[in-house]
mmCIF file of C-alpha atoms and ligand atoms in Angstrom:
data_model
loop_
_atom_site.group_PDB
_atom_site.id
_atom_site.type_symbol
_atom_site.label_atom_id
_atom_site.label_comp_id
_atom_site.label_asym_id
_atom_site.label_seq_id
_atom_site.Cartn_x
_atom_site.Cartn_y
_atom_site.Cartn_z
ATOM 1 C CA MET O 1 163.560 174.883 150.260
ATOM 2 C CA ALA O 2 162.633 173.067 153.032
ATOM 3 C CA ALA O 3 158.780 172.076 152.580
ATOM 4 C CA THR O 4 158.211 173.379 156.166
ATOM 5 C CA ASP O 5 159.760 176.833 155.572
ATOM 6 C CA THR O 6 157.515 179.983 154.956
ATOM 7 C CA ALA O 7 159.340 182.678 153.115
ATOM 8 C CA TYR O 8 159.762 186.226 155.175
ATOM 9 C CA ASP O 9 157.071 187.953 152.753
ATOM 10 C CA ALA O 10 153.789 189.644 153.416
ATOM 11 C CA ASP O 11 152.368 187.873 150.266
ATOM 12 C CA PHE O 12 153.619 184.273 151.656
ATOM 13 C CA ARG O 13 151.529 185.035 154.697
ATOM 14 C CA THR O 14 148.281 186.000 153.130
ATOM 15 C CA GLY O 15 148.630 183.280 150.974
ATOM 16 C CA GLN O 16 149.028 185.237 147.904
ATOM 17 C CA ILE O 17 151.106 184.531 144.993
ATOM 18 C CA LYS O 18 152.652 187.189 143.003
ATOM 19 C CA VAL O 19 151.438 187.800 139.093
ATOM 20 C CA HIS O 20 154.222 189.627 137.503
ATOM 21 C CA ALA O 21 154.022 192.092 134.465
ATOM 22 C CA PRO O 22 155.111 190.974 131.068
ATOM 23 C CA ALA O 23 158.010 193.502 131.590
ATOM 24 C CA ASP O 24 159.148 191.577 134.758
ATOM 25 C CA PHE O 25 159.922 188.511 132.511
ATOM 26 C CA ASP O 26 163.116 190.229 131.160
ATOM 27 C CA GLY O 27 164.544 190.563 134.621
ATOM 28 C CA MET O 28 164.117 186.951 135.026
ATOM 29 C CA ARG O 29 165.675 185.903 131.473
ATOM 30 C CA ALA O 30 168.735 188.148 132.548
ATOM 31 C CA ALA O 31 168.968 186.457 135.678
ATOM 32 C CA GLY O 32 168.308 182.991 134.609
ATOM 33 C CA LYS O 33 170.774 183.243 131.711
ATOM 34 C CA LEU O 34 173.549 184.174 134.108
ATOM 35 C CA ALA O 35 172.946 181.338 136.661
ATOM 36 C CA ALA O 36 172.994 178.819 133.472
ATOM 37 C CA GLU O 37 175.894 180.487 132.194
ATOM 38 C CA CYS O 38 177.636 179.862 135.592
ATOM 39 C CA LEU O 39 176.882 175.960 135.476
ATOM 40 C CA ASP O 40 178.078 175.805 131.942
ATOM 41 C CA MET O 41 181.312 177.656 133.061
ATOM 42 C CA LEU O 42 181.727 175.110 135.727
ATOM 43 C CA THR O 43 181.366 172.131 133.428
ATOM 44 C CA PRO O 44 185.118 171.631 132.330
ATOM 45 C CA HIS O 45 186.364 172.032 136.063
ATOM 46 C CA VAL O 46 184.097 169.325 137.148
ATOM 47 C CA VAL O 47 186.866 166.380 136.963
ATOM 48 C CA PRO O 48 188.503 163.942 139.266
ATOM 49 C CA GLY O 49 190.686 165.834 141.977
ATOM 50 C CA VAL O 50 188.920 168.932 141.949
ATOM 51 C CA VAL O 51 188.364 170.584 145.411
ATOM 52 C CA THR O 52 184.858 171.745 146.108
ATOM 53 C CA ASP O 53 185.544 175.190 147.357
ATOM 54 C CA ASP O 54 187.694 175.876 144.193
ATOM 55 C CA LEU O 55 184.177 175.396 142.146
ATOM 56 C CA ASP O 56 182.495 177.841 144.732
ATOM 57 C CA ARG O 57 185.314 180.038 144.213
ATOM 58 C CA LEU O 58 185.095 180.113 140.353
ATOM 59 C CA ALA O 59 181.245 180.675 140.495
ATOM 60 C CA ARG O 60 181.776 183.318 142.864
ATOM 61 C CA GLU O 61 184.152 185.282 141.033
ATOM 62 C CA PHE O 62 182.268 184.599 137.493
ATOM 63 C CA ILE O 63 179.023 186.350 138.809
ATOM 64 C CA LEU O 64 180.839 189.153 140.653
ATOM 65 C CA ASP O 65 182.591 189.944 137.716
ATOM 66 C CA ARG O 66 179.327 190.240 135.676
ATOM 67 C CA ARG O 67 178.140 192.811 138.581
ATOM 68 C CA ALA O 68 175.660 190.253 139.812
ATOM 69 C CA ILE O 69 175.268 188.924 143.480
ATOM 70 C CA PRO O 70 175.622 185.359 144.479
ATOM 71 C CA ALA O 71 172.316 184.905 146.567
ATOM 72 C CA CYS O 72 173.307 182.366 148.690
ATOM 73 C CA LEU O 73 176.097 183.925 150.049
ATOM 74 C CA GLY O 74 174.977 185.191 153.557
ATOM 75 C CA TYR O 75 171.570 183.835 153.101
ATOM 76 C CA ARG O 76 170.142 182.454 156.490
ATOM 77 C CA GLY O 77 173.825 182.158 157.394
ATOM 78 C CA TYR O 78 175.003 180.198 154.606
ATOM 79 C CA THR O 79 178.843 181.109 153.648
ATOM 80 C CA ARG O 80 178.965 180.038 149.968
ATOM 81 C CA THR O 81 177.852 180.655 146.474
ATOM 82 C CA LEU O 82 177.159 177.565 145.524
ATOM 83 C CA CYS O 83 175.696 174.079 146.969
ATOM 84 C CA ILE O 84 177.381 170.907 145.933
ATOM 85 C CA SER O 85 176.038 167.679 146.559
ATOM 86 C CA PRO O 86 177.441 164.620 145.646
ATOM 87 C CA ASN O 87 176.425 161.158 145.743
ATOM 88 C CA HIS O 88 173.811 160.317 148.554
ATOM 89 C CA ILE O 89 173.866 164.033 149.537
ATOM 90 C CA VAL O 90 170.225 165.142 148.504
ATOM 91 C CA CYS O 91 170.810 168.954 148.510
ATOM 92 C CA HIS O 92 172.614 171.845 150.202
ATOM 93 C CA GLY O 93 175.780 170.265 150.426
ATOM 94 C CA ILE O 94 178.574 173.032 151.499
ATOM 95 C CA PRO O 95 181.592 173.393 149.339
ATOM 96 C CA GLY O 96 184.918 173.121 151.395
ATOM 97 C CA GLU O 97 188.072 170.922 151.551
ATOM 98 C CA ARG O 98 186.163 167.793 149.945
ATOM 99 C CA THR O 99 187.394 166.789 146.520
ATOM 100 C CA LEU O 100 185.276 165.073 143.699
ATOM 101 C CA ARG O 101 186.237 161.548 142.643
ATOM 102 C CA GLU O 102 186.130 159.872 139.608
ATOM 103 C CA GLY O 103 182.447 158.073 139.636
ATOM 104 C CA ASP O 104 180.981 160.697 141.563
ATOM 105 C CA ILE O 105 178.057 162.165 140.622
ATOM 106 C CA ALA O 106 177.129 165.832 142.141
ATOM 107 C CA ASN O 107 174.468 168.202 141.978
ATOM 108 C CA ILE O 108 175.612 172.005 141.637
ATOM 109 C CA ASP O 109 173.101 174.600 142.501
ATOM 110 C CA VAL O 110 173.630 178.331 141.840
ATOM 111 C CA THR O 111 171.702 181.330 142.582
ATOM 112 C CA VAL O 112 172.085 184.570 141.176
ATOM 113 C CA ILE O 113 170.603 188.117 141.637
ATOM 114 C CA VAL O 114 170.651 190.288 138.489
ATOM 115 C CA ASP O 115 168.924 193.960 138.917
ATOM 116 C CA GLY O 116 167.092 192.224 141.978
ATOM 117 C CA TRP O 117 165.875 189.338 139.879
ATOM 118 C CA HIS O 118 166.548 185.920 141.094
ATOM 119 C CA GLY O 119 168.003 182.706 138.517
ATOM 120 C CA ASP O 120 168.065 179.578 140.560
ATOM 121 C CA THR O 121 169.225 176.375 138.621
ATOM 122 C CA SER O 122 170.863 173.021 139.282
ATOM 123 C CA ARG O 123 172.303 170.613 137.144
ATOM 124 C CA MET O 124 173.736 166.769 137.582
ATOM 125 C CA TYR O 125 177.393 166.456 136.667
ATOM 126 C CA GLY O 126 179.536 163.260 136.138
ATOM 127 C CA VAL O 127 183.017 163.028 137.884
ATOM 128 C CA GLY O 128 184.618 161.335 134.779
ATOM 129 C CA PRO O 129 182.681 157.870 133.899
ATOM 130 C CA VAL O 130 180.173 157.102 136.126
ATOM 131 C CA ALA O 131 178.190 153.594 137.358
ATOM 132 C CA PRO O 132 175.366 152.518 134.912
ATOM 133 C CA ARG O 133 172.725 152.907 138.152
ATOM 134 C CA ALA O 134 174.354 156.229 138.594
ATOM 135 C CA LYS O 135 173.814 157.550 134.733
ATOM 136 C CA ARG O 136 170.167 155.858 134.862
ATOM 137 C CA LEU O 137 168.976 158.050 138.202
ATOM 138 C CA ILE O 138 170.196 161.065 136.299
ATOM 139 C CA ASP O 139 168.452 160.276 133.189
ATOM 140 C CA VAL O 140 165.265 159.601 135.307
ATOM 141 C CA THR O 141 165.911 162.851 137.429
ATOM 142 C CA TYR O 142 166.045 164.910 133.786
ATOM 143 C CA GLU O 143 163.051 163.220 132.666
ATOM 144 C CA ALA O 144 161.285 163.934 135.587
ATOM 145 C CA ILE O 145 161.717 167.764 135.513
ATOM 146 C CA ALA O 146 161.029 167.679 131.888
ATOM 147 C CA ARG O 147 157.330 166.209 132.862
ATOM 148 C CA GLY O 148 157.062 168.654 135.736
ATOM 149 C CA ILE O 149 157.838 171.489 133.616
ATOM 150 C CA ALA O 150 155.399 170.293 130.689
ATOM 151 C CA ALA O 151 152.540 170.284 133.523
ATOM 152 C CA ALA O 152 153.272 173.845 134.555
ATOM 153 C CA GLN O 153 150.352 175.308 132.273
ATOM 154 C CA PRO O 154 148.315 178.458 132.654
ATOM 155 C CA GLY O 155 145.105 176.866 134.672
ATOM 156 C CA ALA O 156 146.875 173.917 135.714
ATOM 157 C CA ARG O 157 147.601 173.669 139.575
ATOM 158 C CA THR O 158 150.796 173.178 141.429
ATOM 159 C CA GLY O 159 149.518 169.372 142.237
ATOM 160 C CA ASP O 160 149.518 168.330 138.526
ATOM 161 C CA ILE O 161 153.401 169.297 138.518
ATOM 162 C CA GLY O 162 153.671 167.110 141.746
ATOM 163 C CA HIS O 163 151.899 164.340 140.007
ATOM 164 C CA ALA O 164 153.540 164.179 136.812
ATOM 165 C CA ILE O 165 156.728 163.750 138.573
ATOM 166 C CA GLN O 166 155.896 161.509 141.233
ATOM 167 C CA THR O 167 154.279 159.028 138.612
ATOM 168 C CA TYR O 168 157.200 158.828 136.437
ATOM 169 C CA VAL O 169 159.922 158.541 138.801
ATOM 170 C CA GLU O 170 157.967 156.013 140.829
ATOM 171 C CA SER O 171 156.956 154.177 137.611
ATOM 172 C CA MET O 172 160.975 153.944 137.294
ATOM 173 C CA ARG O 173 161.533 152.264 140.803
ATOM 174 C CA CYS O 174 163.200 155.441 142.395
ATOM 175 C CA SER O 175 161.549 157.720 144.848
ATOM 176 C CA VAL O 176 160.691 161.277 145.195
ATOM 177 C CA VAL O 177 162.037 163.430 148.447
ATOM 178 C CA ARG O 178 159.122 164.970 150.401
ATOM 179 C CA ASP O 179 161.127 167.064 152.848
ATOM 180 C CA PHE O 180 162.330 169.915 150.412
ATOM 181 C CA CYS O 181 160.055 171.563 147.501
ATOM 182 C CA GLY O 182 160.266 174.168 144.463
ATOM 183 C CA HIS O 183 159.258 177.788 145.485
ATOM 184 C CA GLY O 184 158.355 181.054 144.163
ATOM 185 C CA LEU O 185 160.650 183.512 143.098
ATOM 186 C CA GLY O 186 161.537 186.803 141.626
ATOM 187 C CA LYS O 187 162.616 189.844 143.600
ATOM 188 C CA VAL O 188 162.469 187.540 146.487
ATOM 189 C CA PHE O 189 164.260 184.320 146.740
ATOM 190 C CA HIS O 190 161.822 181.876 148.289
ATOM 191 C CA ASP O 191 158.438 182.932 147.795
ATOM 192 C CA ALA O 192 154.604 181.229 147.472
ATOM 193 C CA PRO O 193 153.709 178.985 146.062
ATOM 194 C CA ASN O 194 155.409 175.705 147.338
ATOM 195 C CA ILE O 195 155.982 173.265 144.238
ATOM 196 C CA LEU O 196 155.859 169.902 145.632
ATOM 197 C CA HIS O 197 157.542 167.094 143.442
ATOM 198 C CA PHE O 198 154.682 164.839 144.440
ATOM 199 C CA GLY O 199 150.590 165.164 144.978
ATOM 200 C CA GLN O 200 147.541 164.693 143.230
ATOM 201 C CA PRO O 201 146.455 166.149 140.074
ATOM 202 C CA GLY O 202 143.752 169.182 140.269
ATOM 203 C CA THR O 203 144.836 169.860 143.661
ATOM 204 C CA GLY O 204 146.837 172.837 144.791
ATOM 205 C CA ASP O 205 147.376 176.433 143.637
ATOM 206 C CA LEU O 206 146.018 177.540 140.344
ATOM 207 C CA LEU O 207 148.694 178.688 137.791
ATOM 208 C CA ARG O 208 148.415 181.864 136.295
ATOM 209 C CA PRO O 209 150.283 183.857 133.386
ATOM 210 C CA GLY O 210 152.950 185.851 135.234
ATOM 211 C CA MET O 211 153.638 183.382 138.186
ATOM 212 C CA PHE O 212 157.281 182.448 138.461
ATOM 213 C CA PHE O 213 158.578 179.797 140.509
ATOM 214 C CA THR O 214 161.035 176.833 140.273
ATOM 215 C CA ILE O 215 160.879 173.263 139.800
ATOM 216 C CA GLU O 216 163.551 170.972 141.429
ATOM 217 C CA PRO O 217 162.886 167.662 141.820
ATOM 218 C CA MET O 218 165.536 165.604 144.274
ATOM 219 C CA VAL O 219 165.169 161.669 143.210
ATOM 220 C CA ASN O 220 166.591 158.883 145.230
ATOM 221 C CA LEU O 221 167.632 155.276 144.166
ATOM 222 C CA GLY O 222 166.395 154.064 147.318
ATOM 223 C CA LYS O 223 163.681 155.435 149.925
ATOM 224 C CA TYR O 224 162.879 159.025 149.899
ATOM 225 C CA GLN O 225 163.345 159.870 153.559
ATOM 226 C CA VAL O 226 166.449 162.179 154.301
ATOM 227 C CA LYS O 227 168.146 163.446 157.444
ATOM 228 C CA LEU O 228 169.821 166.689 158.030
ATOM 229 C CA LEU O 229 173.622 166.784 159.356
ATOM 230 C CA SER O 230 174.777 168.533 162.193
ATOM 231 C CA ASP O 231 175.971 171.173 159.791
ATOM 232 C CA GLY O 232 172.289 172.413 159.813
ATOM 233 C CA TRP O 233 172.328 172.198 156.001
ATOM 234 C CA THR O 234 173.279 169.032 154.286
ATOM 235 C CA ALA O 235 170.659 166.761 153.682
ATOM 236 C CA VAL O 236 171.331 163.105 153.007
ATOM 237 C CA THR O 237 169.390 160.209 152.439
ATOM 238 C CA ARG O 238 168.729 158.069 155.172
ATOM 239 C CA ASP O 239 169.540 154.586 153.476
ATOM 240 C CA LYS O 240 172.287 156.254 151.800
ATOM 241 C CA SER O 241 171.234 155.567 148.623
ATOM 242 C CA LEU O 242 172.201 157.972 145.562
ATOM 243 C CA SER O 243 170.164 161.220 145.279
ATOM 244 C CA ALA O 244 170.023 163.138 141.979
ATOM 245 C CA GLN O 245 168.532 166.565 141.259
ATOM 246 C CA CYS O 246 167.731 169.194 138.747
ATOM 247 C CA GLU O 247 166.360 172.629 139.187
ATOM 248 C CA HIS O 248 164.928 175.399 136.670
ATOM 249 C CA SER O 249 163.500 178.895 137.162
ATOM 250 C CA ILE O 250 160.239 179.021 134.974
ATOM 251 C CA GLY O 251 157.416 181.615 134.244
ATOM 252 C CA ILE O 252 153.984 180.866 133.376
ATOM 253 C CA THR O 253 152.950 182.473 130.171
ATOM 254 C CA GLU O 254 149.201 182.927 128.401
ATOM 255 C CA THR O 255 150.357 179.776 126.295
ATOM 256 C CA GLY O 256 152.501 177.535 128.359
ATOM 257 C CA ASN O 257 155.841 178.396 130.193
ATOM 258 C CA GLU O 258 159.212 180.184 129.681
ATOM 259 C CA VAL O 259 162.275 178.217 131.450
ATOM 260 C CA PHE O 260 164.742 181.407 132.000
ATOM 261 C CA THR O 261 167.353 179.223 133.502
ATOM 262 C CA ALA O 262 168.047 177.071 130.393
ATOM 263 C CA SER O 263 171.492 176.815 129.186
ATOM 264 C CA PRO O 264 172.405 179.321 126.164
ATOM 265 C CA THR O 265 174.752 176.712 124.738
ATOM 266 C CA GLY O 266 171.861 174.004 124.491
ATOM 267 C CA GLN O 267 173.508 171.965 127.526
ATOM 268 C CA PHE O 268 170.167 170.897 129.088
ATOM 269 C CA LYS O 269 172.673 168.835 131.519
ATOM 270 C CA PRO O 270 176.351 168.301 131.196
ATOM 271 C CA PRO O 271 177.198 165.132 129.613
ATOM 272 C CA VAL O 272 177.408 162.278 131.848
ATOM 273 C CA ILE O 273 179.261 159.042 130.566
ATOM 274 C CA SER O 274 178.417 155.462 131.692
ATOM 275 C CA ALA O 275 181.240 153.254 132.658
HETATM 276 N N1 MF3 J 1 169.535 177.367 145.768
HETATM 277 C C1 MF3 J 1 168.988 176.414 146.482
HETATM 278 C C2 MF3 J 1 167.330 176.303 146.136
HETATM 279 O O1 MF3 J 1 167.114 175.822 145.189
HETATM 280 C C3 MF3 J 1 168.621 177.251 147.949
HETATM 281 C C4 MF3 J 1 170.126 177.262 148.826
HETATM 282 S S1 MF3 J 1 169.802 177.875 149.838
HETATM 283 C C5 MF3 J 1 171.520 178.107 150.672
HETATM 284 O O2 MF3 J 1 166.113 176.822 146.779
HETATM 285 F F1 MF3 J 1 171.335 178.710 151.589
HETATM 286 F F2 MF3 J 1 171.679 176.704 151.046
HETATM 287 F F3 MF3 J 1 172.171 178.328 149.691
HETATM 288 CO CO1 CO J 2 165.436 176.827 144.174
HETATM 289 CO CO1 CO J 3 168.657 176.039 143.683
#
């Protein structure tokens, strides 16, 4: 979500972060699993020449066939199931007539609603073999989210997550996008807290068992600045450098965290081949 956004939710306005009951984890597990399965389903279809709207239709039908709801469809006027963000598109790319070409890298982001619970996840896909620097950017992004997830512990703070991501990404001479952040979710799509992917340790909201949120760092090969295109959704890097993202929905537990959107087939990310 945009870092400046406020969710339309009473709990958000009072600054409260929902602490969910143990039974609510079951709801998030089901939603997260279906979202991950949707991304798994798309993998063999992300090939040179595929039309992005055809990927969107595949995802919509997959979700509706399973009696779930595509959360983005109709969300604040958005008309698609997926966000597909190739190359220098940072996030919220709108599927349409565009085809993916060999060498492109693309993030695909899906959110499903199952029994009222939201599962929100995204991954990178390589369209055929990709340039080594594109492969490296994707590897940095996956390591960044892994470090962010590892920092999401009961008793830690949101700033610990951001700090873990930022220090790693910048040590790899890449940059972290500032204008979009992770978010609380559950029965609400975008809720408190905001999860910034940069920051100082020991700052921000205290993490407690039962809190649900996404971590979804956007990492650029160049500078971190982005701009919004005139469609009101598509965010691109200002310097036109490549951008990558990965997103998981997680819950804080007594002992650590649970990743709701892990792929049941063990695909942490689809294989990306370096040219
Ligand atoms: N799934 C995106 C997120 O990670 C939100 C997309 S909103 C949409 O929060 F309307 F653009 F689909
Ligand atoms: Co999200
Ligand atoms: Co998402």
